[in-house]
Amino acid sequence: MSFHEILIAVMAAFAVAGAIDRIFGNRWGLGKEFEAGILAMGSLALAMVGIVCLAPVLANLLKPVIVPVFAFLGADPAMFAGTILACDMGGGALAVELAASHPAAMLGGVLTGSMLGATVVFTIPVAMGILEEKDRPVMAKGILCGIVTIPLGVLAGGLTAGFPVGMVLRNLIPIVIIGALIALGLWRAENAMVRGFEVFGKLVVAVVTVGLAAAIVEALTGFVIIPGMAPISEGFETVGTIAIVLAGAFPLVFVITKLLRKPLMAAGRWLGINDAAAAGLIASLANSIATFGMVKDMNRRGKVVNIAFAVSAAFVFGDHLGFTAGFAPEMIGPMIVGKLVGGVSAVAVAMWLTAKEEKS
C-alpha cells in the first residue's frame, strides 16, 4: 500500500470510531469531531461548488492573457490559479483547466494553492477581520516571513511527488515574483495591501456565488445562464468526498493534538513563545481561524511565529487534507511535506527576525 492509501485507511478507521462515539453520547470527543467533518459540507459547498462549475468558463476567458505571460516566464499557466486561489476555493479546479500537463496542475493547484493561494484569498483577509488593530503590524511581519518560504514548501512538495527538478524550478519563477511583490507591498504599504486583499476576497465570494446560483438554475430548470459551465453534480461530488474524508481527519487530528500537546508546549517554551502561542501552532494544523482568535493572548515573538507558520502550514491536517484526498489522493504525501516544510522554515525565519529585533 502507498502512503496515501494507508493514511486514507487510517482516516476511515477514525471515521468509524467517531461514528461509534456519536452513537454512545460523545464520551471521548471523537463523535463531535465526526459531526464537524460532515457538517463542513455546507460551508465547503458555498466556497467551492460555484467555482468548480465556473472553472471551464474562467479558463477560456483567462487563457489568452495568462498563457503568453507564463510561457514568457517559462512556467505553466496552472501556476496562476494557485497564486490567487486556495486549492479548495477553486485553485485546484482552475489549475486543471489551465494546465498544459498533469504534474503542473498538481504543482499549481494543490501545492501552490494550499500555500500562496490560501494566503491571498483567505489568511490575509480573515486574519485582518479577527486580529486587533494593534496586532496588524505583527500580522504583516508574520505574513512576510511566511511568504518568503513558500517556494521552499512548493519545491519540497514537488520533489516529494517525484516531479522533475527542472520543471519544479521553472514553475517557481512566478511564485517568487508574485510573493516578492506581495512582501514588498506589505512592507511599504501595509494598509493599502490589506484593503486590496479584502476587496479581492469579496470579489472571489461574489464570483463563486454567481457561479453557484447559475448552476442551481441550470440544474433545476435546464435554462443556461452561463454557457460552458460544468454540471453542479461535479461540485457536489468534490464537496461530498472532502466531507467524508474530514469525518475521519478531524477525529484523527483531535487524537494527535491530545498526544502531542505536552511535547509541543515544551518545544514552545524552548522557542521562547508562551503557552497560548504554542497552542496556536497546534490549532493551525487543522484550522488557523482558532489561532487568529488566540493571537491577543500571545507574546510578541509568538504572534509573529504563529502567523508565519499559518501561511504555509494551516489546514494541513484539516480542509486541505480533505480536499487533496478527494481531488488527487496521490498528492496527500507531497502536500503534507510541502506545507510542513514551508511552515517550519517560516518559523525559523520568524525566530531569526524577532531575535534580531530583541538585540537591537
PDB file of C-alpha atoms in Angstrom, residues 108-257:
ATOM      1  CA  GLY A 108      -0.044  24.818  -9.145  1.00  0.00           C
ATOM      2  CA  GLY A 109      -3.486  23.746  -7.989  1.00  0.00           C
ATOM      3  CA  VAL A 110      -2.646  21.604  -4.959  1.00  0.00           C
ATOM      4  CA  LEU A 111       0.779  22.683  -3.668  1.00  0.00           C
ATOM      5  CA  THR A 112       0.863  26.389  -4.559  1.00  0.00           C
ATOM      6  CA  GLY A 113      -2.877  26.759  -3.969  1.00  0.00           C
ATOM      7  CA  SER A 114      -2.601  25.329  -0.455  1.00  0.00           C
ATOM      8  CA  MET A 115       0.087  27.895   0.441  1.00  0.00           C
ATOM      9  CA  LEU A 116       0.195  31.115  -1.604  1.00  0.00           C
ATOM     10  CA  GLY A 117      -3.379  30.975  -2.911  1.00  0.00           C
ATOM     11  CA  ALA A 118      -4.759  30.240   0.551  1.00  0.00           C
ATOM     12  CA  THR A 119      -2.793  33.185   1.956  1.00  0.00           C
ATOM     13  CA  VAL A 120      -4.062  35.637  -0.670  1.00  0.00           C
ATOM     14  CA  VAL A 121      -7.726  34.682  -0.683  1.00  0.00           C
ATOM     15  CA  PHE A 122      -8.199  33.501   2.912  1.00  0.00           C
ATOM     16  CA  THR A 123      -5.448  34.039   5.506  1.00  0.00           C
ATOM     17  CA  ILE A 124      -4.820  37.764   4.981  1.00  0.00           C
ATOM     18  CA  PRO A 125      -8.487  38.908   4.749  1.00  0.00           C
ATOM     19  CA  VAL A 126      -9.652  36.606   7.577  1.00  0.00           C
ATOM     20  CA  ALA A 127      -6.758  37.481   9.886  1.00  0.00           C
ATOM     21  CA  MET A 128      -7.484  41.174   9.325  1.00  0.00           C
ATOM     22  CA  GLY A 129     -11.072  40.667  10.415  1.00  0.00           C
ATOM     23  CA  ILE A 130     -10.124  38.806  13.601  1.00  0.00           C
ATOM     24  CA  LEU A 131      -6.926  40.485  14.849  1.00  0.00           C
ATOM     25  CA  GLU A 132      -6.980  43.641  16.954  1.00  0.00           C
ATOM     26  CA  GLU A 133      -5.768  46.887  15.354  1.00  0.00           C
ATOM     27  CA  LYS A 134      -2.555  46.911  17.409  1.00  0.00           C
ATOM     28  CA  ASP A 135      -1.598  43.467  16.080  1.00  0.00           C
ATOM     29  CA  ARG A 136      -1.768  44.392  12.376  1.00  0.00           C
ATOM     30  CA  PRO A 137       1.951  45.312  12.062  1.00  0.00           C
ATOM     31  CA  VAL A 138       2.805  41.968  13.685  1.00  0.00           C
ATOM     32  CA  MET A 139       0.486  40.224  11.221  1.00  0.00           C
ATOM     33  CA  ALA A 140       2.243  41.889   8.280  1.00  0.00           C
ATOM     34  CA  LYS A 141       5.621  40.778   9.643  1.00  0.00           C
ATOM     35  CA  GLY A 142       4.398  37.198  10.094  1.00  0.00           C
ATOM     36  CA  ILE A 143       2.911  37.098   6.582  1.00  0.00           C
ATOM     37  CA  LEU A 144       6.225  38.371   5.199  1.00  0.00           C
ATOM     38  CA  CYS A 145       8.153  35.592   6.985  1.00  0.00           C
ATOM     39  CA  GLY A 146       5.671  33.016   5.688  1.00  0.00           C
ATOM     40  CA  ILE A 147       5.626  34.183   2.066  1.00  0.00           C
ATOM     41  CA  VAL A 148       9.434  34.138   1.867  1.00  0.00           C
ATOM     42  CA  THR A 149       9.483  30.367   2.483  1.00  0.00           C
ATOM     43  CA  ILE A 150       6.558  29.341   0.234  1.00  0.00           C
ATOM     44  CA  PRO A 151       8.942  28.487  -2.659  1.00  0.00           C
ATOM     45  CA  LEU A 152      10.772  26.092  -0.303  1.00  0.00           C
ATOM     46  CA  GLY A 153       7.484  24.392   0.553  1.00  0.00           C
ATOM     47  CA  VAL A 154       6.409  24.081  -3.091  1.00  0.00           C
ATOM     48  CA  LEU A 155       9.874  22.785  -4.020  1.00  0.00           C
ATOM     49  CA  ALA A 156       9.797  20.167  -1.233  1.00  0.00           C
ATOM     50  CA  GLY A 157       6.278  19.082  -2.195  1.00  0.00           C
ATOM     51  CA  GLY A 158       7.124  18.896  -5.892  1.00  0.00           C
ATOM     52  CA  LEU A 159      10.232  16.796  -5.300  1.00  0.00           C
ATOM     53  CA  THR A 160       8.310  14.510  -2.911  1.00  0.00           C
ATOM     54  CA  ALA A 161       5.754  13.986  -5.704  1.00  0.00           C
ATOM     55  CA  GLY A 162       8.584  12.893  -7.998  1.00  0.00           C
ATOM     56  CA  PHE A 163       8.296  15.820 -10.414  1.00  0.00           C
ATOM     57  CA  PRO A 164      11.473  16.682 -12.399  1.00  0.00           C
ATOM     58  CA  VAL A 165      13.672  19.225 -10.611  1.00  0.00           C
ATOM     59  CA  GLY A 166      13.918  21.457 -13.682  1.00  0.00           C
ATOM     60  CA  MET A 167      10.145  21.513 -14.137  1.00  0.00           C
ATOM     61  CA  VAL A 168       9.586  22.468 -10.474  1.00  0.00           C
ATOM     62  CA  LEU A 169      12.247  25.207 -10.522  1.00  0.00           C
ATOM     63  CA  ARG A 170      10.862  26.731 -13.746  1.00  0.00           C
ATOM     64  CA  ASN A 171       7.390  26.886 -12.285  1.00  0.00           C
ATOM     65  CA  LEU A 172       8.668  28.520  -9.094  1.00  0.00           C
ATOM     66  CA  ILE A 173       9.587  31.680 -11.046  1.00  0.00           C
ATOM     67  CA  PRO A 174       6.093  33.298 -10.989  1.00  0.00           C
ATOM     68  CA  ILE A 175       5.627  32.278  -7.329  1.00  0.00           C
ATOM     69  CA  VAL A 176       8.871  34.010  -6.376  1.00  0.00           C
ATOM     70  CA  ILE A 177       7.924  37.138  -8.362  1.00  0.00           C
ATOM     71  CA  ILE A 178       4.358  37.364  -7.025  1.00  0.00           C
ATOM     72  CA  GLY A 179       5.467  36.508  -3.478  1.00  0.00           C
ATOM     73  CA  ALA A 180       8.145  39.224  -3.645  1.00  0.00           C
ATOM     74  CA  LEU A 181       5.595  41.792  -4.860  1.00  0.00           C
ATOM     75  CA  ILE A 182       3.200  40.895  -2.022  1.00  0.00           C
ATOM     76  CA  ALA A 183       6.040  41.079   0.514  1.00  0.00           C
ATOM     77  CA  LEU A 184       7.157  44.458  -0.860  1.00  0.00           C
ATOM     78  CA  GLY A 185       3.595  45.765  -0.732  1.00  0.00           C
ATOM     79  CA  LEU A 186       3.099  44.652   2.875  1.00  0.00           C
ATOM     80  CA  TRP A 187       6.423  46.234   3.814  1.00  0.00           C
ATOM     81  CA  ARG A 188       5.859  49.569   2.053  1.00  0.00           C
ATOM     82  CA  ALA A 189       2.051  50.000   2.014  1.00  0.00           C
ATOM     83  CA  GLU A 190       0.619  47.600   4.578  1.00  0.00           C
ATOM     84  CA  ASN A 191      -2.863  49.167   4.934  1.00  0.00           C
ATOM     85  CA  ALA A 192      -3.395  49.570   1.188  1.00  0.00           C
ATOM     86  CA  MET A 193      -2.300  45.975   0.538  1.00  0.00           C
ATOM     87  CA  VAL A 194      -4.556  44.571   3.235  1.00  0.00           C
ATOM     88  CA  ARG A 195      -7.527  46.561   1.911  1.00  0.00           C
ATOM     89  CA  GLY A 196      -6.733  45.242  -1.555  1.00  0.00           C
ATOM     90  CA  PHE A 197      -6.789  41.651  -0.292  1.00  0.00           C
ATOM     91  CA  GLU A 198     -10.107  42.294   1.463  1.00  0.00           C
ATOM     92  CA  VAL A 199     -11.633  43.616  -1.778  1.00  0.00           C
ATOM     93  CA  PHE A 200     -10.193  40.671  -3.724  1.00  0.00           C
ATOM     94  CA  GLY A 201     -11.630  38.236  -1.161  1.00  0.00           C
ATOM     95  CA  LYS A 202     -15.087  39.805  -1.519  1.00  0.00           C
ATOM     96  CA  LEU A 203     -14.789  39.678  -5.314  1.00  0.00           C
ATOM     97  CA  VAL A 204     -13.968  35.954  -5.167  1.00  0.00           C
ATOM     98  CA  VAL A 205     -17.009  35.347  -2.938  1.00  0.00           C
ATOM     99  CA  ALA A 206     -19.188  37.264  -5.421  1.00  0.00           C
ATOM    100  CA  VAL A 207     -17.906  35.262  -8.417  1.00  0.00           C
ATOM    101  CA  VAL A 208     -18.334  31.962  -6.554  1.00  0.00           C
ATOM    102  CA  THR A 209     -21.892  32.899  -5.550  1.00  0.00           C
ATOM    103  CA  VAL A 210     -22.853  33.923  -9.087  1.00  0.00           C
ATOM    104  CA  GLY A 211     -21.494  30.606 -10.364  1.00  0.00           C
ATOM    105  CA  LEU A 212     -23.421  28.661  -7.734  1.00  0.00           C
ATOM    106  CA  ALA A 213     -26.684  30.485  -8.459  1.00  0.00           C
ATOM    107  CA  ALA A 214     -26.294  29.979 -12.217  1.00  0.00           C
ATOM    108  CA  ALA A 215     -25.538  26.276 -11.700  1.00  0.00           C
ATOM    109  CA  ILE A 216     -28.608  25.881  -9.463  1.00  0.00           C
ATOM    110  CA  VAL A 217     -30.884  27.491 -12.065  1.00  0.00           C
ATOM    111  CA  GLU A 218     -29.426  25.290 -14.819  1.00  0.00           C
ATOM    112  CA  ALA A 219     -29.807  22.124 -12.712  1.00  0.00           C
ATOM    113  CA  LEU A 220     -33.406  22.865 -11.679  1.00  0.00           C
ATOM    114  CA  THR A 221     -34.836  24.322 -14.901  1.00  0.00           C
ATOM    115  CA  GLY A 222     -32.410  23.417 -17.689  1.00  0.00           C
ATOM    116  CA  PHE A 223     -32.117  27.119 -18.535  1.00  0.00           C
ATOM    117  CA  VAL A 224     -28.459  28.001 -19.242  1.00  0.00           C
ATOM    118  CA  ILE A 225     -27.384  31.376 -17.830  1.00  0.00           C
ATOM    119  CA  ILE A 226     -23.621  30.955 -18.321  1.00  0.00           C
ATOM    120  CA  PRO A 227     -22.748  28.678 -21.278  1.00  0.00           C
ATOM    121  CA  GLY A 228     -19.890  26.224 -20.845  1.00  0.00           C
ATOM    122  CA  MET A 229     -20.220  25.627 -17.099  1.00  0.00           C
ATOM    123  CA  ALA A 230     -19.520  22.206 -15.589  1.00  0.00           C
ATOM    124  CA  PRO A 231     -22.605  20.450 -14.136  1.00  0.00           C
ATOM    125  CA  ILE A 232     -23.381  21.194 -10.488  1.00  0.00           C
ATOM    126  CA  SER A 233     -23.082  17.475  -9.695  1.00  0.00           C
ATOM    127  CA  GLU A 234     -19.297  17.715 -10.203  1.00  0.00           C
ATOM    128  CA  GLY A 235     -19.040  20.363  -7.500  1.00  0.00           C
ATOM    129  CA  PHE A 236     -21.143  18.416  -5.019  1.00  0.00           C
ATOM    130  CA  GLU A 237     -19.239  15.215  -5.728  1.00  0.00           C
ATOM    131  CA  THR A 238     -15.995  17.018  -4.830  1.00  0.00           C
ATOM    132  CA  VAL A 239     -17.506  18.575  -1.703  1.00  0.00           C
ATOM    133  CA  GLY A 240     -19.039  15.282  -0.578  1.00  0.00           C
ATOM    134  CA  THR A 241     -15.724  13.473  -0.948  1.00  0.00           C
ATOM    135  CA  ILE A 242     -13.954  16.136   1.120  1.00  0.00           C
ATOM    136  CA  ALA A 243     -16.617  15.959   3.846  1.00  0.00           C
ATOM    137  CA  ILE A 244     -16.341  12.189   4.295  1.00  0.00           C
ATOM    138  CA  VAL A 245     -12.550  12.499   4.478  1.00  0.00           C
ATOM    139  CA  LEU A 246     -12.904  15.226   7.120  1.00  0.00           C
ATOM    140  CA  ALA A 247     -15.245  12.952   9.096  1.00  0.00           C
ATOM    141  CA  GLY A 248     -12.158  10.813   9.687  1.00  0.00           C
ATOM    142  CA  ALA A 249      -9.488  13.530   9.547  1.00  0.00           C
ATOM    143  CA  PHE A 250     -10.971  15.653  12.342  1.00  0.00           C
ATOM    144  CA  PRO A 251     -11.081  12.790  14.896  1.00  0.00           C
ATOM    145  CA  LEU A 252      -7.524  11.840  13.850  1.00  0.00           C
ATOM    146  CA  VAL A 253      -6.264  15.414  14.389  1.00  0.00           C
ATOM    147  CA  PHE A 254      -8.120  15.525  17.724  1.00  0.00           C
ATOM    148  CA  VAL A 255      -6.197  12.457  18.933  1.00  0.00           C
ATOM    149  CA  ILE A 256      -2.857  13.669  17.510  1.00  0.00           C
ATOM    150  CA  THR A 257      -3.334  17.032  19.244  1.00  0.00           C
TER     151      THR A 257
END
